[in-house]
Coordinates of C-alpha atoms in Angstrom, one line a residue:
X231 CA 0.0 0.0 0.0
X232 CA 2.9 2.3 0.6
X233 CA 5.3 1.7 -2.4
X234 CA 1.7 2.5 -4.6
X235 CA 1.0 6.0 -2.6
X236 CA 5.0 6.5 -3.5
X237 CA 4.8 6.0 -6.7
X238 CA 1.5 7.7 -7.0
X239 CA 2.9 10.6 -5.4
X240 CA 6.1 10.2 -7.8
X241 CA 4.1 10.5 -10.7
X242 CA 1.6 13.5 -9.7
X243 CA 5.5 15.8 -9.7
X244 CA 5.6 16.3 -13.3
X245 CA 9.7 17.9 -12.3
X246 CA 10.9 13.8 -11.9
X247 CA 10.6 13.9 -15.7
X248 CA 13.1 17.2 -16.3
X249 CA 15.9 15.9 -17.6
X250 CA 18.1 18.6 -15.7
X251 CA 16.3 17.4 -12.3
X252 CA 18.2 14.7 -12.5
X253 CA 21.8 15.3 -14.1
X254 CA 23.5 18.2 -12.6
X255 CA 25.6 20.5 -15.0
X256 CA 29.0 19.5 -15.5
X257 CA 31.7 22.4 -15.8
X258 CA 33.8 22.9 -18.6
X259 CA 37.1 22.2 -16.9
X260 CA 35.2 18.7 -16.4
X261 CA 34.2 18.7 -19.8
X262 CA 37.6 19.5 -21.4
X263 CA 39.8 16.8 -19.0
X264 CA 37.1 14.1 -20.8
X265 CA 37.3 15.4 -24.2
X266 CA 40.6 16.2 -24.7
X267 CA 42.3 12.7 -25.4
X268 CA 39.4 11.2 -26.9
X269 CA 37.4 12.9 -29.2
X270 CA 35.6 12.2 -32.8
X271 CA 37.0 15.7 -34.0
X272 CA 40.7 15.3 -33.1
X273 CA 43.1 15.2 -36.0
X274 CA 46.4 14.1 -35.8
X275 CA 49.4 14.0 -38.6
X276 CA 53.2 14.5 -37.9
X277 CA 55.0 17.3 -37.1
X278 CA 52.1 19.2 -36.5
X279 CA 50.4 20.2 -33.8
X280 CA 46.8 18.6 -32.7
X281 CA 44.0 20.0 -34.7
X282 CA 40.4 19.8 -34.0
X283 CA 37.5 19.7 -36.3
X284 CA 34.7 20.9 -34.2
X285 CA 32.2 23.7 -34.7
X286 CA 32.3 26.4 -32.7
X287 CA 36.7 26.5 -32.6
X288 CA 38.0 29.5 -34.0
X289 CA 41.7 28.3 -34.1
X290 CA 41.1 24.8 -34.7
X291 CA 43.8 23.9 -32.5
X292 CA 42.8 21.2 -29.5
X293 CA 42.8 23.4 -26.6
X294 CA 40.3 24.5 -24.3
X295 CA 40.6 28.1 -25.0
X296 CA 39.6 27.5 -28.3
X297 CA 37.0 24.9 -27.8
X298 CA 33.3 24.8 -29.3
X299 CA 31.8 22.1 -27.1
X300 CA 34.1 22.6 -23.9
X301 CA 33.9 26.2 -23.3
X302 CA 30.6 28.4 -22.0
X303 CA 30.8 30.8 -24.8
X304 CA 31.7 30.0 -28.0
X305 CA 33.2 32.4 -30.8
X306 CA 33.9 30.9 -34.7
X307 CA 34.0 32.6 -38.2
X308 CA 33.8 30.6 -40.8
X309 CA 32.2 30.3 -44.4
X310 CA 29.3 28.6 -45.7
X311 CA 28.6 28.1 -49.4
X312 CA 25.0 27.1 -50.7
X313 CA 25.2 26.9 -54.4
X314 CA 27.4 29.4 -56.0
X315 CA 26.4 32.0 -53.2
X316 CA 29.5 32.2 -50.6
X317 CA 28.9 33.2 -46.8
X318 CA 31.0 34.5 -43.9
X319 CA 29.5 33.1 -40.7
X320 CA 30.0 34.0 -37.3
X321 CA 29.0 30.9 -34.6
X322 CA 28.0 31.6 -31.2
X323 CA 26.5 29.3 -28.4
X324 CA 22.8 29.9 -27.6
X325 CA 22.2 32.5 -24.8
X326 CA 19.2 29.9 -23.1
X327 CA 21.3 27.0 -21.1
X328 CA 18.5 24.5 -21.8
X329 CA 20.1 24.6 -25.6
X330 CA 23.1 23.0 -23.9
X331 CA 21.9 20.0 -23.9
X332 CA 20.4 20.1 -27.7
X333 CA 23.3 19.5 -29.8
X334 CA 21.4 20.4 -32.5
X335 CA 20.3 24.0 -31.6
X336 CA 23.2 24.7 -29.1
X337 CA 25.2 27.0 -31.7
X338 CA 23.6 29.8 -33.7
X339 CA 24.9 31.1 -37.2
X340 CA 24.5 34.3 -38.1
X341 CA 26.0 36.3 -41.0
X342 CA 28.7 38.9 -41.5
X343 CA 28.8 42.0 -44.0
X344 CA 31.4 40.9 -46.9
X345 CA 32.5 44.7 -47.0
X346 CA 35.3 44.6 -44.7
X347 CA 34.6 48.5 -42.5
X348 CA 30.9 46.9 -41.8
X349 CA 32.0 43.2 -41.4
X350 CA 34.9 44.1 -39.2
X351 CA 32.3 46.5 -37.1
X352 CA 30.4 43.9 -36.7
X353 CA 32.7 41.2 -34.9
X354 CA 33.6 44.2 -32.4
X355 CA 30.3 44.3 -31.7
X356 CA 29.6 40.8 -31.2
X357 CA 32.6 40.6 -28.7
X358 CA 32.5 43.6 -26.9
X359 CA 28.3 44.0 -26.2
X360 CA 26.5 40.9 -25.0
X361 CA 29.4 38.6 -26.0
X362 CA 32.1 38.2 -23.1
X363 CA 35.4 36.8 -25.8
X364 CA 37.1 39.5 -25.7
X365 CA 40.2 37.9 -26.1
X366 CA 39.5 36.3 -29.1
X367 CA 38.5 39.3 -31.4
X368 CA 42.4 40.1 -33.2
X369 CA 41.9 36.2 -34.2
X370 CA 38.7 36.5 -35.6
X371 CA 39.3 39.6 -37.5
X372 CA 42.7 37.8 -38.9
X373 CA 40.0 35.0 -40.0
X374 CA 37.5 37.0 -41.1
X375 CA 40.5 38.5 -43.6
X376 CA 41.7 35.0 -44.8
X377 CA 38.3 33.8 -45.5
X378 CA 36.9 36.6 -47.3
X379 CA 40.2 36.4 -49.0
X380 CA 39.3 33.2 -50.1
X381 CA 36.6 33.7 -51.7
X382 CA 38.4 36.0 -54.6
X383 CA 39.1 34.1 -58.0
X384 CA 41.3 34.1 -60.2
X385 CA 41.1 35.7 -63.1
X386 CA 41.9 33.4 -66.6
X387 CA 44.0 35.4 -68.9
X388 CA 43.2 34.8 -72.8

């Protein structure tokens, strides 16, 4: 008769069913120490140091400064092409902390101005108003150069 009143009782909370009720939030130090050595996005080759293929890493170096799933706050420029139509992309994590545990919609994507006054403007403003990493703005705008460099053709001679 107990145990049923219990369970009864268990059932009649819906917050036994949140999945944060019952996982606590891990820190990103704690994250890092786990990912660090074993991870799908590491990429190894000689006489070079340890890259990492994961979204959100500015650098794409394997360190936890530079780190899209380890870190709170992420920071990434990159580019995205959809047909012939060529895209510079800045990543960000989602402000909500429920989004943490969504891989899918943990990042956001938004674009950047291809003319360099606005588009540099705009990465100042991402990392100096809402946006707390600081310290990695002279890296983005160094990327934000190379990859809008890349996107120039060359031009065939006849």
């Amino acid at each position: 008769w107990l145990k049923r009143k219990a369970t009864r009782a268990l059932h009649a909370d819906p917050s036994w069913k949140r999945a944060d009720h019952c996982r606590g939030a891990m820190s990103s130090t704690l994250i890092w120490e786990c990912i660090k050595g074993n991870s799908s996005f590491i990429r190894k080759s000689t006489n070079m140091p340890i890259m990492s293929a994961e979204k959100g890493n500015l650098c794409s170096l394997n360190s936890f400064k530079f780190s899209g799933l380890a870190n709170a706050q992420v920071f990434d420029v990159s580019s995205t092409k959809k047909g012939s139509n060529e895209k510079i992309v800045i990543t960000t994590r989602h402000s909500k902390a429920s989004r943490a545990h969504r891989p899918g919609s943990m990042l956001l994507q938004s674009g950047l101005k291809k003319q360099t006054k606005k588009g540099l403007a705009q990465l100042k403003k991402a990392t100096e108003g809402s946006f707390c990493r600081r310290d990695l703005l002279e890296l983005a705008e160094k990327k934000y150069q190379k990859v809008k460099t890349s996107f120039k053709k060359k031009k065939l001679v006849f």
